[in-house]
């Protein structure tokens, strides 16, 4: 990761430099990073809550993609209400024994390790008796059972723990104080780090190119898209589009640009020392709903071709999951209402 300290293989890029790097990464249509759970979710949490020993041991293999991480939080009866988790950990000599079931764990099928929350004090108030563990998925007592997602992705899994041993050194943060550590991870997941704006700016540019050409083949990944100097340069006027579709294409492009500007404002705030906190819920609402609209417009443009398997149809299917993962959008709206607008609790 270019933003990491040099001692961990990074280049100490500032947040703004990192955004520029991401712009180029997406514009070049570089692949999804297989190690993204570790790089974008766990690593920022290790920098704020981990020990030096944990960083020294875990970051280098993560950067080299030698150790792939999965997020093992959700349970069959604890998704939105994460504090309802029942998977537990009890003390053993030199560490902990984990039991219970986690589900919806992306990439767990081929992951080496997982970060997860387990209940360590059943008598405590439900947010207070949780501990954040870093688990070796290959250890005895762990079974990862994959299942296929609607969009064909095969990395999804249930993870079963039956007395799996985790050494003391793999507790992240304090015992029974895992909730604030987990909230630091969700800040990364909903906000900037997992979903940099360039991902959507690039998709919006591709949408403009699709609208211009009207064909799957010419949905070029290196499309220049619209430029702010003049919409005519897009050639949308001459593409013979229905005016409603044309407006939706332009709207998606505007929304992607607006998200880009919003994140620049947010980064300016972070550089000045302000934590995004609950504002990361705004990011999550915005990027996930923008992504659905953008892909719906692409499907409309493609017409019958939309059924063909390809980047647009796969992107459309995946966009539908955006309002669910990283905390559903209904939950994000509750957070915005209560913590940003100060409205009474639902
Ligand atoms: C593609 C994808 C990848 C995922 N990857 C992972 C992963 O890697 N690791 C992981 O741990 N989890 C992962 N998840 C799980 C995801 O975090 C959960 O699906 C999500 O938190 C919702 O939980 P749930 O499915 O149990 O739904 P529920 O919590 O049962 O919610 C059902 C519905 O009720 C609504 N609802 C619930 N409570 C409220 C409330 N208080 N107010 C208003 N509405 C409410 C929800 O918004 C939702 O519409 C993934 C999910 C998807 C779709």
Short mmCIF file of C-alpha atoms and ligand atoms in Angstrom, two decimals:
data_model
loop_
_atom_site.label_atom_id
_atom_site.label_comp_id
_atom_site.label_asym_id
_atom_site.label_seq_id
_atom_site.Cartn_x
_atom_site.Cartn_y
_atom_site.Cartn_z
CA UNK A 1 0.00 0.00 0.00
CA UNK A 2 1.51 3.28 -1.08
CA UNK A 3 0.19 5.02 2.05
CA UNK A 4 1.92 2.66 4.50
CA UNK A 5 5.17 3.54 6.30
CA UNK A 6 8.32 2.50 4.42
CA UNK A 7 9.24 -0.07 7.08
CA UNK A 8 6.20 -2.10 5.94
CA UNK A 9 6.89 -1.73 2.23
CA UNK A 10 4.81 1.43 1.75
CA UNK A 11 5.82 4.78 0.26
CA UNK A 12 4.35 7.02 2.95
CA UNK A 13 1.95 8.63 0.47
CA UNK A 14 -0.35 11.23 1.99
CA UNK A 15 -4.10 10.68 1.85
CA UNK A 16 -4.39 12.99 -1.16
CA UNK A 17 -1.53 11.22 -2.94
CA UNK A 18 -3.23 7.92 -2.21
CA UNK A 19 -6.44 9.21 -3.83
CA UNK A 20 -4.45 10.13 -6.94
CA UNK A 21 -2.89 6.64 -6.94
CA UNK A 22 -6.38 5.12 -6.75
CA UNK A 23 -7.56 7.30 -9.63
CA UNK A 24 -4.80 5.95 -11.81
CA UNK A 25 -5.37 2.39 -10.57
CA UNK A 26 -9.05 2.45 -11.54
CA UNK A 27 -8.51 4.40 -14.75
CA UNK A 28 -6.07 1.67 -15.82
CA UNK A 29 -8.80 -0.91 -15.12
CA UNK A 30 -6.46 -2.71 -12.72
CA UNK A 31 -8.05 -5.73 -11.03
CA UNK A 32 -9.83 -5.84 -7.69
CA UNK A 33 -7.14 -6.45 -5.08
CA UNK A 34 -7.45 -9.94 -3.70
CA UNK A 35 -6.04 -8.75 -0.40
CA UNK A 36 -8.48 -5.85 -0.03
CA UNK A 37 -10.00 -6.96 3.28
CA UNK A 38 -6.56 -6.90 4.86
CA UNK A 39 -5.24 -3.84 3.01
CA UNK A 40 -8.28 -1.60 3.32
CA UNK A 41 -10.06 -2.80 6.48
CA UNK A 42 -7.67 -4.53 8.84
CA UNK A 43 -4.47 -2.59 8.14
CA UNK A 44 -5.89 0.84 9.13
CA UNK A 45 -7.21 -0.80 12.32
CA UNK A 46 -3.79 -2.35 13.02
CA UNK A 47 -2.19 1.08 12.66
CA UNK A 48 -4.52 2.58 15.25
CA UNK A 49 -5.22 -0.32 17.63
CA UNK A 50 -2.53 -2.97 16.99
CA UNK A 51 0.77 -3.50 18.78
CA UNK A 52 4.12 -2.98 17.07
CA UNK A 53 4.63 -6.75 17.23
CA UNK A 54 1.31 -7.34 15.42
CA UNK A 55 2.13 -4.79 12.73
CA UNK A 56 5.64 -6.21 12.20
CA UNK A 57 4.31 -9.76 11.95
CA UNK A 58 1.08 -9.26 9.99
CA UNK A 59 1.57 -6.35 7.58
CA UNK A 60 4.45 -7.64 5.38
CA UNK A 61 2.73 -10.92 4.34
CA UNK A 62 -0.50 -8.95 3.86
CA UNK A 63 1.26 -6.50 1.51
CA UNK A 64 2.79 -9.37 -0.49
CA UNK A 65 -0.66 -11.06 -0.75
CA UNK A 66 0.85 -14.11 0.92
CA UNK A 67 -1.77 -13.90 3.63
CA UNK A 68 -5.31 -13.15 2.50
CA UNK A 69 -7.76 -11.94 5.14
CA UNK A 70 -11.50 -12.45 5.49
CA UNK A 71 -13.92 -10.52 7.68
CA UNK A 72 -15.79 -12.90 10.01
CA UNK A 73 -18.34 -10.71 11.77
CA UNK A 74 -21.87 -11.56 10.64
CA UNK A 75 -23.71 -14.49 12.17
CA UNK A 76 -26.98 -16.15 11.18
CA UNK A 77 -28.79 -14.07 13.83
CA UNK A 78 -26.51 -11.05 13.96
CA UNK A 79 -26.13 -8.92 10.85
CA UNK A 80 -27.44 -5.39 11.27
CA UNK A 81 -27.51 -5.92 15.00
CA UNK A 82 -23.85 -6.85 15.25
CA UNK A 83 -23.81 -6.59 19.04
CA UNK A 84 -26.14 -9.63 19.09
CA UNK A 85 -23.30 -11.97 18.14
CA UNK A 86 -23.14 -15.24 20.02
CA UNK A 87 -19.90 -16.82 18.80
CA UNK A 88 -17.77 -16.97 21.93
CA UNK A 89 -14.22 -17.30 23.16
CA UNK A 90 -13.15 -18.79 26.49
CA UNK A 91 -9.74 -18.55 28.10
CA UNK A 92 -7.29 -21.42 27.68
CA UNK A 93 -3.60 -21.73 28.50
CA UNK A 94 -1.75 -19.12 26.43
CA UNK A 95 -4.82 -17.94 24.56
CA UNK A 96 -8.48 -18.54 23.76
CA UNK A 97 -10.78 -21.24 22.40
CA UNK A 98 -13.33 -20.02 19.83
CA UNK A 99 -16.75 -21.54 19.17
CA UNK A 100 -19.74 -20.57 17.04
CA UNK A 101 -20.75 -19.78 13.46
CA UNK A 102 -19.96 -16.83 11.20
CA UNK A 103 -21.61 -16.30 7.83
CA UNK A 104 -21.45 -14.18 4.63
CA UNK A 105 -17.69 -14.10 4.89
CA UNK A 106 -16.37 -12.74 1.57
CA UNK A 107 -13.27 -14.49 0.18
CA UNK A 108 -13.08 -16.79 3.22
CA UNK A 109 -12.87 -19.82 0.91
CA UNK A 110 -9.36 -18.87 -0.15
CA UNK A 111 -8.40 -16.70 2.83
CA UNK A 112 -5.63 -17.67 5.25
CA UNK A 113 -6.80 -15.64 8.21
CA UNK A 114 -9.87 -13.80 9.45
CA UNK A 115 -10.57 -10.92 11.79
CA UNK A 116 -13.68 -11.42 13.86
CA UNK A 117 -15.58 -10.41 16.96
CA UNK A 118 -16.32 -13.00 19.66
CA UNK A 119 -18.14 -12.76 22.97
CA UNK A 120 -15.69 -13.07 25.85
CA UNK A 121 -17.87 -11.86 28.73
CA UNK A 122 -21.45 -13.13 28.41
CA UNK A 123 -22.48 -11.33 31.61
CA UNK A 124 -21.45 -7.86 30.39
CA UNK A 125 -23.65 -5.34 28.56
CA UNK A 126 -23.75 -6.68 25.00
CA UNK A 127 -21.38 -4.09 23.45
CA UNK A 128 -18.85 -4.48 26.27
CA UNK A 129 -18.20 -8.20 26.43
CA UNK A 130 -16.72 -8.55 22.91
CA UNK A 131 -13.12 -9.11 21.84
CA UNK A 132 -11.54 -8.64 18.39
CA UNK A 133 -9.53 -11.73 17.35
CA UNK A 134 -7.16 -12.42 14.46
CA UNK A 135 -7.73 -16.06 13.57
CA UNK A 136 -5.75 -18.56 11.52
CA UNK A 137 -8.41 -20.19 9.30
CA UNK A 138 -6.18 -23.24 8.76
CA UNK A 139 -6.00 -24.11 12.45
CA UNK A 140 -7.75 -27.21 13.90
CA UNK A 141 -11.34 -26.54 14.94
CA UNK A 142 -12.04 -24.16 12.02
CA UNK A 143 -14.15 -25.28 9.07
CA UNK A 144 -14.75 -22.96 6.10
CA UNK A 145 -17.68 -24.04 3.94
CA UNK A 146 -18.11 -22.05 0.72
CA UNK A 147 -21.31 -21.31 -1.16
CA UNK A 148 -21.95 -19.57 -4.45
CA UNK A 149 -23.36 -16.07 -4.61
CA UNK A 150 -26.09 -14.98 -7.04
CA UNK A 151 -23.47 -13.19 -9.15
CA UNK A 152 -21.38 -16.36 -9.42
CA UNK A 153 -18.65 -15.27 -6.98
CA UNK A 154 -17.39 -18.40 -5.26
CA UNK A 155 -15.49 -16.91 -2.37
CA UNK A 156 -18.43 -16.55 0.04
CA UNK A 157 -18.45 -18.87 3.06
CA UNK A 158 -19.84 -19.90 6.40
CA UNK A 159 -17.08 -20.33 8.97
CA UNK A 160 -17.58 -22.79 11.82
CA UNK A 161 -15.47 -22.65 14.98
CA UNK A 162 -15.35 -25.61 17.32
CA UNK A 163 -12.81 -24.95 20.06
CA UNK A 164 -10.29 -23.32 17.66
CA UNK A 165 -7.23 -22.05 19.54
CA UNK A 166 -6.09 -18.44 19.12
CA UNK A 167 -2.92 -17.34 20.94
CA UNK A 168 -3.02 -14.31 23.21
CA UNK A 169 -0.86 -12.30 20.78
CA UNK A 170 -3.72 -12.41 18.26
CA UNK A 171 -6.13 -10.35 20.35
CA UNK A 172 -6.41 -6.93 18.66
CA UNK A 173 -6.95 -4.19 21.23
CA UNK A 174 -8.07 -5.01 24.75
CA UNK A 175 -10.01 -8.06 25.89
CA UNK A 176 -13.74 -7.18 26.21
CA UNK A 177 -13.10 -3.87 24.42
CA UNK A 178 -13.50 -5.14 20.85
CA UNK A 179 -16.47 -2.93 19.94
CA UNK A 180 -14.57 0.37 19.50
CA UNK A 181 -11.90 -1.51 17.51
CA UNK A 182 -14.62 -2.95 15.26
CA UNK A 183 -16.12 0.51 14.80
CA UNK A 184 -12.72 1.73 13.57
CA UNK A 185 -12.83 -1.03 10.93
CA UNK A 186 -16.37 -0.13 9.84
CA UNK A 187 -15.28 3.50 9.42
CA UNK A 188 -12.81 2.27 6.78
CA UNK A 189 -15.33 -0.09 5.23
CA UNK A 190 -18.10 2.46 4.76
CA UNK A 191 -15.93 5.42 4.01
CA UNK A 192 -13.03 6.29 1.84
CA UNK A 193 -10.61 3.44 2.03
CA UNK A 194 -12.61 0.59 0.57
CA UNK A 195 -14.54 2.69 -1.90
CA UNK A 196 -12.32 5.38 -3.28
CA UNK A 197 -14.19 7.85 -5.54
CA UNK A 198 -12.15 6.97 -8.60
CA UNK A 199 -13.91 3.62 -8.77
CA UNK A 200 -17.19 5.42 -9.50
CA UNK A 201 -15.70 8.18 -11.66
CA UNK A 202 -14.16 5.47 -13.85
CA UNK A 203 -17.47 3.56 -14.02
CA UNK A 204 -19.32 6.78 -14.94
CA UNK A 205 -16.81 7.47 -17.72
CA UNK A 206 -17.36 3.95 -19.04
CA UNK A 207 -21.11 4.57 -18.93
CA UNK A 208 -20.69 7.71 -21.04
CA UNK A 209 -18.65 5.72 -23.53
CA UNK A 210 -21.30 3.02 -23.62
CA UNK A 211 -23.98 5.65 -24.28
CA UNK A 212 -21.92 7.15 -27.09
CA UNK A 213 -21.26 3.89 -28.83
CA UNK A 214 -24.29 1.89 -27.76
CA UNK A 215 -22.42 -1.38 -27.83
CA UNK A 216 -20.83 -3.73 -25.33
CA UNK A 217 -17.60 -3.99 -27.30
CA UNK A 218 -16.87 -0.32 -27.27
CA UNK A 219 -17.49 0.22 -23.57
CA UNK A 220 -13.82 1.11 -23.40
CA UNK A 221 -12.20 1.11 -20.00
CA UNK A 222 -9.92 3.98 -20.90
CA UNK A 223 -12.74 6.23 -21.97
CA UNK A 224 -12.15 9.93 -21.37
CA UNK A 225 -15.84 10.30 -20.42
CA UNK A 226 -17.27 13.78 -20.14
CA UNK A 227 -15.13 16.73 -19.47
CA UNK A 228 -16.31 19.60 -17.38
CA UNK A 229 -15.57 22.07 -20.19
CA UNK A 230 -18.46 20.96 -22.34
CA UNK A 231 -20.97 18.16 -22.40
CA UNK A 232 -21.04 18.22 -26.21
CA UNK A 233 -17.62 16.63 -26.22
CA UNK A 234 -19.32 13.47 -25.02
CA UNK A 235 -21.12 13.12 -28.32
CA UNK A 236 -24.27 12.19 -26.44
CA UNK A 237 -26.32 14.58 -28.54
CA UNK A 238 -25.55 12.64 -31.67
CA UNK A 239 -25.90 9.18 -30.13
CA UNK A 240 -29.64 9.09 -30.82
CA UNK A 241 -30.54 8.42 -27.21
CA UNK A 242 -33.93 8.74 -25.60
CA UNK A 243 -33.74 12.02 -23.65
CA UNK A 244 -34.63 10.28 -20.34
CA UNK A 245 -31.75 7.81 -20.70
CA UNK A 246 -29.44 10.58 -21.81
CA UNK A 247 -30.30 12.54 -18.66
CA UNK A 248 -29.66 9.50 -16.47
CA UNK A 249 -26.23 9.00 -18.03
CA UNK A 250 -25.33 12.62 -17.36
CA UNK A 251 -26.82 12.39 -13.85
CA UNK A 252 -24.60 9.39 -13.02
CA UNK A 253 -21.56 11.24 -14.26
CA UNK A 254 -22.48 14.27 -12.13
CA UNK A 255 -23.10 12.08 -9.07
CA UNK A 256 -19.72 10.36 -9.45
CA UNK A 257 -18.02 13.75 -9.71
CA UNK A 258 -19.97 15.01 -6.70
CA UNK A 259 -18.80 12.00 -4.68
CA UNK A 260 -15.25 12.73 -5.77
CA UNK A 261 -15.54 16.33 -4.56
CA UNK A 262 -17.23 15.23 -1.32
CA UNK A 263 -14.35 12.91 -0.54
CA UNK A 264 -11.79 15.61 -1.30
CA UNK A 265 -13.57 17.82 1.24
CA UNK A 266 -13.56 14.92 3.69
CA UNK A 267 -9.84 14.30 3.17
CA UNK A 268 -9.15 17.97 3.78
CA UNK A 269 -10.98 17.58 7.10
CA UNK A 270 -9.05 14.42 8.00
CA UNK A 271 -5.73 16.12 7.20
CA UNK A 272 -6.82 18.93 9.53
CA UNK A 273 -7.31 16.36 12.28
CA UNK A 274 -11.08 15.70 12.11
CA UNK A 275 -12.26 12.11 12.22
CA UNK A 276 -15.04 11.32 9.70
CA UNK A 277 -16.90 9.30 12.39
CA UNK A 278 -20.59 8.86 11.55
CA UNK A 279 -20.08 10.82 8.32
CA UNK A 280 -18.71 7.63 6.76
CA UNK A 281 -22.36 6.50 6.72
CA UNK A 282 -23.04 9.32 4.26
CA UNK A 283 -20.28 8.01 2.00
CA UNK A 284 -21.73 4.52 2.17
CA UNK A 285 -25.26 5.66 1.31
CA UNK A 286 -24.02 7.80 -1.53
CA UNK A 287 -21.63 5.39 -3.27
CA UNK A 288 -23.89 2.37 -2.96
CA UNK A 289 -27.01 4.08 -4.36
CA UNK A 290 -25.04 5.87 -7.06
CA UNK A 291 -23.58 2.51 -8.12
CA UNK A 292 -27.05 0.90 -8.44
CA UNK A 293 -28.41 3.80 -10.52
CA UNK A 294 -25.34 3.86 -12.74
CA UNK A 295 -25.58 0.13 -13.49
CA UNK A 296 -29.36 0.29 -14.02
CA UNK A 297 -28.75 2.93 -16.68
CA UNK A 298 -26.11 0.71 -18.28
CA UNK A 299 -28.61 -2.17 -18.37
CA UNK A 300 -31.14 0.16 -20.01
CA UNK A 301 -28.62 1.21 -22.64
CA UNK A 302 -27.67 -2.37 -23.40
CA UNK A 303 -31.25 -3.53 -23.79
CA UNK A 304 -31.31 -7.21 -24.76
CA UNK A 305 -27.49 -7.30 -24.63
CA UNK A 306 -27.73 -6.69 -20.87
CA UNK A 307 -28.33 -10.39 -20.39
CA UNK A 308 -24.96 -11.31 -21.87
CA UNK A 309 -22.40 -12.20 -19.24
CA UNK A 310 -19.85 -9.42 -19.07
CA UNK A 311 -18.44 -6.66 -16.90
CA UNK A 312 -21.66 -4.61 -16.99
CA UNK A 313 -24.01 -7.45 -16.06
CA UNK A 314 -21.65 -8.66 -13.32
CA UNK A 315 -21.20 -5.10 -12.12
CA UNK A 316 -24.98 -4.68 -12.03
CA UNK A 317 -25.46 -7.82 -9.93
CA UNK A 318 -22.73 -6.78 -7.53
CA UNK A 319 -24.08 -3.23 -7.27
CA UNK A 320 -27.32 -4.66 -5.86
CA UNK A 321 -25.35 -5.97 -2.87
CA UNK A 322 -23.91 -2.51 -2.13
CA UNK A 323 -26.91 -1.34 -0.09
CA UNK A 324 -26.57 -4.51 2.05
CA UNK A 325 -22.90 -5.15 2.82
CA UNK A 326 -20.83 -2.87 5.06
CA UNK A 327 -24.03 -2.31 7.07
CA UNK A 328 -27.38 -1.98 5.27
CA UNK A 329 -28.51 1.40 4.05
CA UNK A 330 -31.48 1.37 6.42
CA UNK A 331 -28.99 1.17 9.28
CA UNK A 332 -26.86 3.95 7.73
CA UNK A 333 -29.98 6.14 7.57
CA UNK A 334 -30.62 5.47 11.25
CA UNK A 335 -27.03 6.52 12.02
CA UNK A 336 -27.33 9.70 9.94
CA UNK A 337 -30.68 10.54 11.58
CA UNK A 338 -29.49 9.97 15.12
CA UNK A 339 -25.83 10.97 15.13
CA UNK A 340 -25.57 13.62 12.42
CA UNK A 341 -29.05 15.17 12.52
CA UNK A 342 -29.70 14.62 16.23
CA UNK A 343 -33.17 13.14 15.65
CA UNK A 344 -34.74 10.91 18.32
CA UNK A 345 -33.82 7.21 18.25
CA UNK A 346 -35.99 5.05 15.97
C1 LIG B 1 -22.02 -9.17 -0.97
C2 LIG B 1 -21.96 -9.25 0.52
C3 LIG B 1 -20.74 -9.40 1.16
C4 LIG B 1 -20.68 -9.51 2.54
N1 LIG B 1 -19.45 -9.74 3.12
C5 LIG B 1 -19.37 -9.91 4.45
C6 LIG B 1 -18.12 -10.24 5.07
O1 LIG B 1 -17.09 -10.36 4.40
N2 LIG B 1 -18.09 -10.45 6.40
C7 LIG B 1 -19.20 -10.32 7.18
O2 LIG B 1 -19.09 -10.49 8.39
N3 LIG B 1 -20.42 -10.02 6.64
C8 LIG B 1 -20.53 -9.82 5.29
N4 LIG B 1 -21.74 -9.54 4.71
C9 LIG B 1 -22.95 -9.52 5.56
C10 LIG B 1 -23.54 -8.13 5.75
O3 LIG B 1 -22.75 -7.36 6.61
C11 LIG B 1 -24.96 -8.36 6.31
O4 LIG B 1 -25.72 -8.99 5.29
C12 LIG B 1 -25.62 -7.05 6.70
O5 LIG B 1 -24.99 -6.47 7.82
C13 LIG B 1 -27.13 -7.26 7.02
O6 LIG B 1 -27.31 -8.27 7.94
P1 LIG B 1 -28.36 -9.44 7.65
O7 LIG B 1 -28.06 -10.00 6.29
O8 LIG B 1 -28.30 -10.37 8.81
O9 LIG B 1 -29.77 -8.73 7.57
P2 LIG B 1 -30.74 -8.24 8.81
O10 LIG B 1 -29.86 -7.61 9.83
O11 LIG B 1 -31.48 -9.48 9.21
O12 LIG B 1 -31.61 -7.22 8.11
C14 LIG B 1 -32.73 -7.56 7.27
C15 LIG B 1 -33.40 -6.28 6.81
O13 LIG B 1 -33.93 -5.56 7.95
C16 LIG B 1 -33.43 -4.23 7.98
N5 LIG B 1 -33.20 -3.80 9.37
C17 LIG B 1 -32.61 -4.52 10.36
N6 LIG B 1 -32.54 -3.80 11.49
C18 LIG B 1 -33.08 -2.58 11.21
C19 LIG B 1 -33.27 -1.38 11.98
N7 LIG B 1 -32.87 -1.27 13.25
N8 LIG B 1 -33.85 -0.30 11.35
C20 LIG B 1 -34.23 -0.38 10.05
N9 LIG B 1 -34.07 -1.50 9.28
C21 LIG B 1 -33.50 -2.58 9.86
C22 LIG B 1 -32.10 -4.29 7.22
O14 LIG B 1 -31.74 -3.02 6.71
C23 LIG B 1 -32.44 -5.30 6.13
O15 LIG B 1 -33.10 -4.67 5.06
C24 LIG B 1 -21.85 -9.43 3.33
C25 LIG B 1 -23.10 -9.24 2.69
C26 LIG B 1 -23.16 -9.16 1.32
C27 LIG B 1 -24.50 -8.98 0.66
#
